[in-house]
PDB file of C-alpha atoms in Angstrom:
ATOM      1  CA  MET A   3       0.018  -0.024   0.030  1.00 71.00           C
ATOM      2  CA  LEU A   4       2.842   2.384   0.816  1.00 77.00           C
ATOM      3  CA  VAL A   5       4.390   1.777  -2.619  1.00 85.00           C
ATOM      4  CA  LEU A   6       1.016   2.523  -4.201  1.00 84.00           C
ATOM      5  CA  LEU A   7       0.598   5.764  -2.316  1.00 83.00           C
ATOM      6  CA  ALA A   8       4.208   6.746  -3.150  1.00 87.00           C
ATOM      7  CA  GLY A   9       3.488   6.048  -6.847  1.00 91.00           C
ATOM      8  CA  ILE A  10       0.357   8.144  -6.789  1.00 91.00           C
ATOM      9  CA  PHE A  11       2.220  10.963  -5.059  1.00 91.00           C
ATOM     10  CA  VAL A  12       4.919  10.902  -7.692  1.00 94.00           C
ATOM     11  CA  VAL A  13       2.302  10.968 -10.561  1.00 95.00           C
ATOM     12  CA  HIS A  14       0.531  13.802  -8.760  1.00 94.00           C
ATOM     13  CA  ILE A  15       3.780  15.804  -8.585  1.00 96.00           C
ATOM     14  CA  ALA A  16       4.442  15.066 -12.237  1.00 96.00           C
ATOM     15  CA  THR A  17       0.930  16.293 -13.103  1.00 95.00           C
ATOM     16  CA  VAL A  18       1.501  19.619 -11.274  1.00 95.00           C
ATOM     17  CA  ILE A  19       4.889  20.121 -13.018  1.00 96.00           C
ATOM     18  CA  MET A  20       3.324  19.263 -16.448  1.00 95.00           C
ATOM     19  CA  LEU A  21       0.400  21.648 -15.811  1.00 95.00           C
ATOM     20  CA  PHE A  22       2.942  24.449 -15.142  1.00 94.00           C
ATOM     21  CA  VAL A  23       4.921  23.740 -18.259  1.00 94.00           C
ATOM     22  CA  SER A  24       1.751  23.376 -20.318  1.00 94.00           C
ATOM     23  CA  THR A  25       0.356  26.730 -19.173  1.00 93.00           C
ATOM     24  CA  ILE A  26       3.593  28.693 -19.329  1.00 92.00           C
ATOM     25  CA  ALA A  27       5.093  27.452 -22.662  1.00 90.00           C
ATOM     26  CA  ASN A  28       3.939  29.075 -25.904  1.00 85.00           C
ATOM     27  CA  VAL A  29       3.587  25.927 -27.966  1.00 86.00           C
ATOM     28  CA  TRP A  30      -0.093  25.042 -27.947  1.00 85.00           C
ATOM     29  CA  MET A  31      -0.015  25.300 -31.726  1.00 85.00           C
ATOM     30  CA  ALA A  32       3.127  25.031 -33.806  1.00 84.00           C
ATOM     31  CA  GLY A  33       4.047  24.998 -37.488  1.00 81.00           C
ATOM     32  CA  GLU A  34       5.877  26.587 -40.348  1.00 77.00           C
ATOM     33  CA  SER A  35       4.960  29.486 -42.580  1.00 71.00           C
ATOM     34  CA  MET A  36       7.106  30.474 -45.599  1.00 72.00           C
ATOM     35  CA  GLY A  37       9.975  28.457 -44.162  1.00 71.00           C
ATOM     36  CA  LYS A  38       9.784  30.133 -40.768  1.00 73.00           C
ATOM     37  CA  THR A  39       8.936  28.295 -37.544  1.00 76.00           C
ATOM     38  CA  ASN A  40       6.127  29.766 -35.464  1.00 80.00           C
ATOM     39  CA  SER A  41       4.223  28.805 -32.384  1.00 83.00           C
ATOM     40  CA  SER A  42       1.299  30.111 -30.345  1.00 82.00           C
ATOM     41  CA  GLY A  43       0.442  29.581 -26.807  1.00 83.00           C
ATOM     42  CA  LEU A  44      -1.914  30.967 -24.156  1.00 87.00           C
ATOM     43  CA  TRP A  45       0.141  34.143 -23.651  1.00 88.00           C
ATOM     44  CA  LEU A  46       2.302  34.946 -26.724  1.00 87.00           C
ATOM     45  CA  GLN A  47       2.700  34.202 -30.408  1.00 84.00           C
ATOM     46  CA  CYS A  48       6.264  33.527 -31.493  1.00 83.00           C
ATOM     47  CA  ALA A  49       7.872  33.438 -34.977  1.00 80.00           C
ATOM     48  CA  ASN A  50      11.539  32.787 -35.421  1.00 79.00           C
ATOM     49  CA  GLY A  51      12.336  33.521 -31.815  1.00 74.00           C
ATOM     50  CA  VAL A  52      10.532  36.831 -31.718  1.00 83.00           C
ATOM     51  CA  CYS A  53       7.431  36.829 -29.546  1.00 84.00           C
ATOM     52  CA  GLY A  54       4.553  39.267 -29.484  1.00 84.00           C
ATOM     53  CA  ASP A  55       0.908  39.564 -28.380  1.00 83.00           C
ATOM     54  CA  LEU A  56      -1.615  37.075 -29.620  1.00 79.00           C
ATOM     55  CA  ARG A  57      -3.715  38.259 -32.602  1.00 78.00           C
ATOM     56  CA  PHE A  58      -7.200  36.961 -32.388  1.00 77.00           C
ATOM     57  CA  GLU A  59     -10.702  38.330 -32.969  1.00 78.00           C
ATOM     58  CA  GLU A  60     -12.453  40.016 -30.061  1.00 79.00           C
ATOM     59  CA  ASP A  61     -14.841  37.076 -29.398  1.00 79.00           C
ATOM     60  CA  ASP A  62     -11.950  34.666 -29.366  1.00 82.00           C
ATOM     61  CA  LEU A  63      -9.972  36.833 -26.909  1.00 86.00           C
ATOM     62  CA  ASN A  64     -12.736  36.272 -24.339  1.00 88.00           C
ATOM     63  CA  ALA A  65     -12.467  32.519 -24.994  1.00 88.00           C
ATOM     64  CA  LEU A  66      -8.698  32.711 -24.621  1.00 89.00           C
ATOM     65  CA  LYS A  67      -9.019  34.515 -21.246  1.00 91.00           C
ATOM     66  CA  ALA A  68     -11.330  31.665 -20.171  1.00 93.00           C
ATOM     67  CA  VAL A  69      -8.743  29.106 -21.198  1.00 93.00           C
ATOM     68  CA  GLN A  70      -6.044  31.065 -19.339  1.00 93.00           C
ATOM     69  CA  ALA A  71      -8.222  31.323 -16.209  1.00 96.00           C
ATOM     70  CA  PHE A  72      -9.210  27.619 -16.153  1.00 96.00           C
ATOM     71  CA  MET A  73      -5.605  26.465 -16.623  1.00 95.00           C
ATOM     72  CA  ILE A  74      -4.395  28.679 -13.777  1.00 96.00           C
ATOM     73  CA  LEU A  75      -7.268  27.386 -11.568  1.00 96.00           C
ATOM     74  CA  ALA A  76      -6.281  23.810 -12.513  1.00 96.00           C
ATOM     75  CA  ILE A  77      -2.726  24.516 -11.352  1.00 96.00           C
ATOM     76  CA  ILE A  78      -3.962  25.953  -8.083  1.00 96.00           C
ATOM     77  CA  PHE A  79      -6.418  23.129  -7.362  1.00 96.00           C
ATOM     78  CA  SER A  80      -3.815  20.520  -8.307  1.00 96.00           C
ATOM     79  CA  PHE A  81      -1.298  22.047  -5.891  1.00 96.00           C
ATOM     80  CA  VAL A  82      -3.953  22.433  -3.147  1.00 96.00           C
ATOM     81  CA  SER A  83      -4.853  18.733  -3.674  1.00 95.00           C
ATOM     82  CA  LEU A  84      -1.192  17.815  -3.290  1.00 94.00           C
ATOM     83  CA  VAL A  85      -0.859  19.767  -0.031  1.00 94.00           C
ATOM     84  CA  MET A  86      -4.165  18.313   1.140  1.00 93.00           C
ATOM     85  CA  PHE A  87      -2.856  14.764   0.491  1.00 91.00           C
ATOM     86  CA  VAL A  88       0.319  15.402   2.562  1.00 90.00           C
ATOM     87  CA  VAL A  89      -1.800  16.846   5.399  1.00 90.00           C
ATOM     88  CA  GLN A  90      -4.303  13.966   5.326  1.00 88.00           C
ATOM     89  CA  LEU A  91      -1.452  11.454   5.173  1.00 84.00           C
ATOM     90  CA  PHE A  92      -0.126  12.606   8.527  1.00 86.00           C
ATOM     91  CA  THR A  93      -3.283  13.633  10.357  1.00 87.00           C
ATOM     92  CA  MET A  94      -5.961  11.247   9.139  1.00 78.00           C
ATOM     93  CA  GLU A  95      -6.862   8.066  11.072  1.00 79.00           C
ATOM     94  CA  LYS A  96      -6.060   4.672   9.619  1.00 77.00           C
ATOM     95  CA  GLY A  97      -8.808   3.158   7.484  1.00 70.00           C
ATOM     96  CA  LYS A  98     -10.179   6.465   6.254  1.00 78.00           C
ATOM     97  CA  ARG A  99     -10.305   7.506   2.625  1.00 80.00           C
ATOM     98  CA  PHE A 100      -8.713  10.511   0.936  1.00 83.00           C
ATOM     99  CA  TYR A 101     -12.112  12.061  -0.046  1.00 88.00           C
ATOM    100  CA  MET A 102     -11.069  15.682   0.137  1.00 90.00           C
ATOM    101  CA  THR A 103      -7.870  15.108  -1.888  1.00 91.00           C
ATOM    102  CA  GLY A 104      -9.767  13.133  -4.546  1.00 92.00           C
ATOM    103  CA  ALA A 105     -12.515  15.690  -4.801  1.00 93.00           C
ATOM    104  CA  ILE A 106     -10.152  18.630  -5.172  1.00 95.00           C
ATOM    105  CA  MET A 107      -8.193  16.690  -7.837  1.00 95.00           C
ATOM    106  CA  LEU A 108     -11.357  15.885  -9.756  1.00 96.00           C
ATOM    107  CA  VAL A 109     -12.159  19.624  -9.734  1.00 96.00           C
ATOM    108  CA  CYS A 110      -8.725  20.194 -11.240  1.00 96.00           C
ATOM    109  CA  TRP A 111      -9.626  17.519 -13.840  1.00 96.00           C
ATOM    110  CA  LEU A 112     -12.811  19.405 -14.724  1.00 97.00           C
ATOM    111  CA  PHE A 113     -10.928  22.711 -15.113  1.00 97.00           C
ATOM    112  CA  ILE A 114      -8.429  21.118 -17.453  1.00 96.00           C
ATOM    113  CA  LEU A 115     -11.249  19.584 -19.465  1.00 96.00           C
ATOM    114  CA  ILE A 116     -13.032  22.968 -19.785  1.00 96.00           C
ATOM    115  CA  SER A 117      -9.838  24.856 -20.794  1.00 95.00           C
ATOM    116  CA  VAL A 118      -8.556  22.386 -23.329  1.00 94.00           C
ATOM    117  CA  SER A 119     -12.078  21.843 -24.809  1.00 94.00           C
ATOM    118  CA  ILE A 120     -12.517  25.647 -25.276  1.00 93.00           C
ATOM    119  CA  TYR A 121      -9.127  25.827 -26.957  1.00 90.00           C
ATOM    120  CA  THR A 122      -9.873  22.875 -29.170  1.00 88.00           C
ATOM    121  CA  ALA A 123     -13.213  24.309 -30.211  1.00 88.00           C
ATOM    122  CA  ARG A 124     -12.277  27.916 -30.788  1.00 83.00           C
ATOM    123  CA  PHE A 125      -8.723  28.239 -32.048  1.00 77.00           C
ATOM    124  CA  PRO A 126      -7.809  25.684 -34.735  1.00 71.00           C
ATOM    125  CA  GLN A 127      -9.270  27.927 -37.519  1.00 68.00           C
ATOM    126  CA  TYR A 128      -6.262  30.277 -36.999  1.00 65.00           C
ATOM    127  CA  PHE A 129      -3.845  27.547 -37.994  1.00 68.00           C
ATOM    128  CA  LYS A 130      -5.000  26.349 -41.471  1.00 65.00           C
ATOM    129  CA  SER A 131      -1.624  25.411 -42.989  1.00 65.00           C
ATOM    130  CA  SER A 132      -0.974  21.739 -43.571  1.00 61.00           C
ATOM    131  CA  LEU A 133       2.286  22.209 -41.622  1.00 66.00           C
ATOM    132  CA  ASP A 134       0.472  23.489 -38.484  1.00 76.00           C
ATOM    133  CA  HIS A 135      -0.110  21.055 -35.622  1.00 82.00           C
ATOM    134  CA  HIS A 136      -0.792  20.956 -31.954  1.00 84.00           C
ATOM    135  CA  GLY A 137       2.307  21.662 -29.961  1.00 87.00           C
ATOM    136  CA  TYR A 138       3.715  19.885 -26.902  1.00 90.00           C
ATOM    137  CA  SER A 139       1.927  22.174 -24.464  1.00 92.00           C
ATOM    138  CA  PHE A 140      -1.477  21.176 -25.788  1.00 91.00           C
ATOM    139  CA  ILE A 141      -0.530  17.555 -25.659  1.00 93.00           C
ATOM    140  CA  LEU A 142       0.782  17.879 -22.043  1.00 95.00           C
ATOM    141  CA  ALA A 143      -2.543  19.515 -21.088  1.00 95.00           C
ATOM    142  CA  TRP A 144      -4.350  16.441 -22.378  1.00 95.00           C
ATOM    143  CA  ILE A 145      -1.852  14.165 -20.571  1.00 96.00           C
ATOM    144  CA  CYS A 146      -2.560  16.078 -17.340  1.00 95.00           C
ATOM    145  CA  PHE A 147      -6.257  15.652 -17.967  1.00 96.00           C
ATOM    146  CA  CYS A 148      -5.832  11.856 -17.954  1.00 95.00           C
ATOM    147  CA  PHE A 149      -3.455  11.797 -15.034  1.00 96.00           C
ATOM    148  CA  SER A 150      -5.610  14.102 -12.828  1.00 96.00           C
ATOM    149  CA  PHE A 151      -8.657  11.900 -13.431  1.00 96.00           C
ATOM    150  CA  ILE A 152      -6.767   8.703 -12.604  1.00 95.00           C
ATOM    151  CA  VAL A 153      -5.126  10.209  -9.526  1.00 94.00           C
ATOM    152  CA  GLY A 154      -8.468  11.717  -8.353  1.00 94.00           C
ATOM    153  CA  ILE A 155     -10.254   8.430  -8.629  1.00 93.00           C
ATOM    154  CA  LEU A 156      -7.447   6.574  -6.921  1.00 91.00           C
ATOM    155  CA  TYR A 157      -7.482   9.027  -4.031  1.00 89.00           C
ATOM    156  CA  LEU A 158     -11.258   8.389  -3.624  1.00 89.00           C
ATOM    157  CA  VAL A 159     -10.804   4.665  -3.606  1.00 88.00           C
ATOM    158  CA  LEU A 160      -7.724   4.231  -1.455  1.00 83.00           C
ATOM    159  CA  ARG A 161      -7.712   3.900   2.257  1.00 72.00           C
ATOM    160  CA  LYS A 162      -4.942   4.953   4.621  1.00 65.00           C
ATOM    161  CA  LYS A 163      -3.425   1.827   6.088  1.00 65.00           C
TER     162      LYS A 163
END
């Protein structure tokens, strides 16, 4: 049981780190245009190492702000869930379940789902070239989505022994 809890803890830490990287890095979409590499993230748009503000329509800027907000909330809730797990690990009686930790992690999972779904629905039309593709930050966000769900469910199921 101790090995399982340690494994879940390591996956949880990896999820928090990947959420940070996914949110901060500007590679949600990547590609080439006229032989030049470019990428676009949640904060900046970069072309050949020169980064500037994102250029989207006004309606899509509101959607982008929602994606930014939900990704930041996901980071906060994932970190709070990690702290809650450590607190419950040392203060909770034996035989009890990690309900609070699991619930907070599932809220994080929901926030990731909302942010990545909004980005998937609203922003691919800006990247129409056949060389454009989703970048590693976008893929990391989906990996964090899977990990946060698995970790949240495992926290709900496991008991402290």
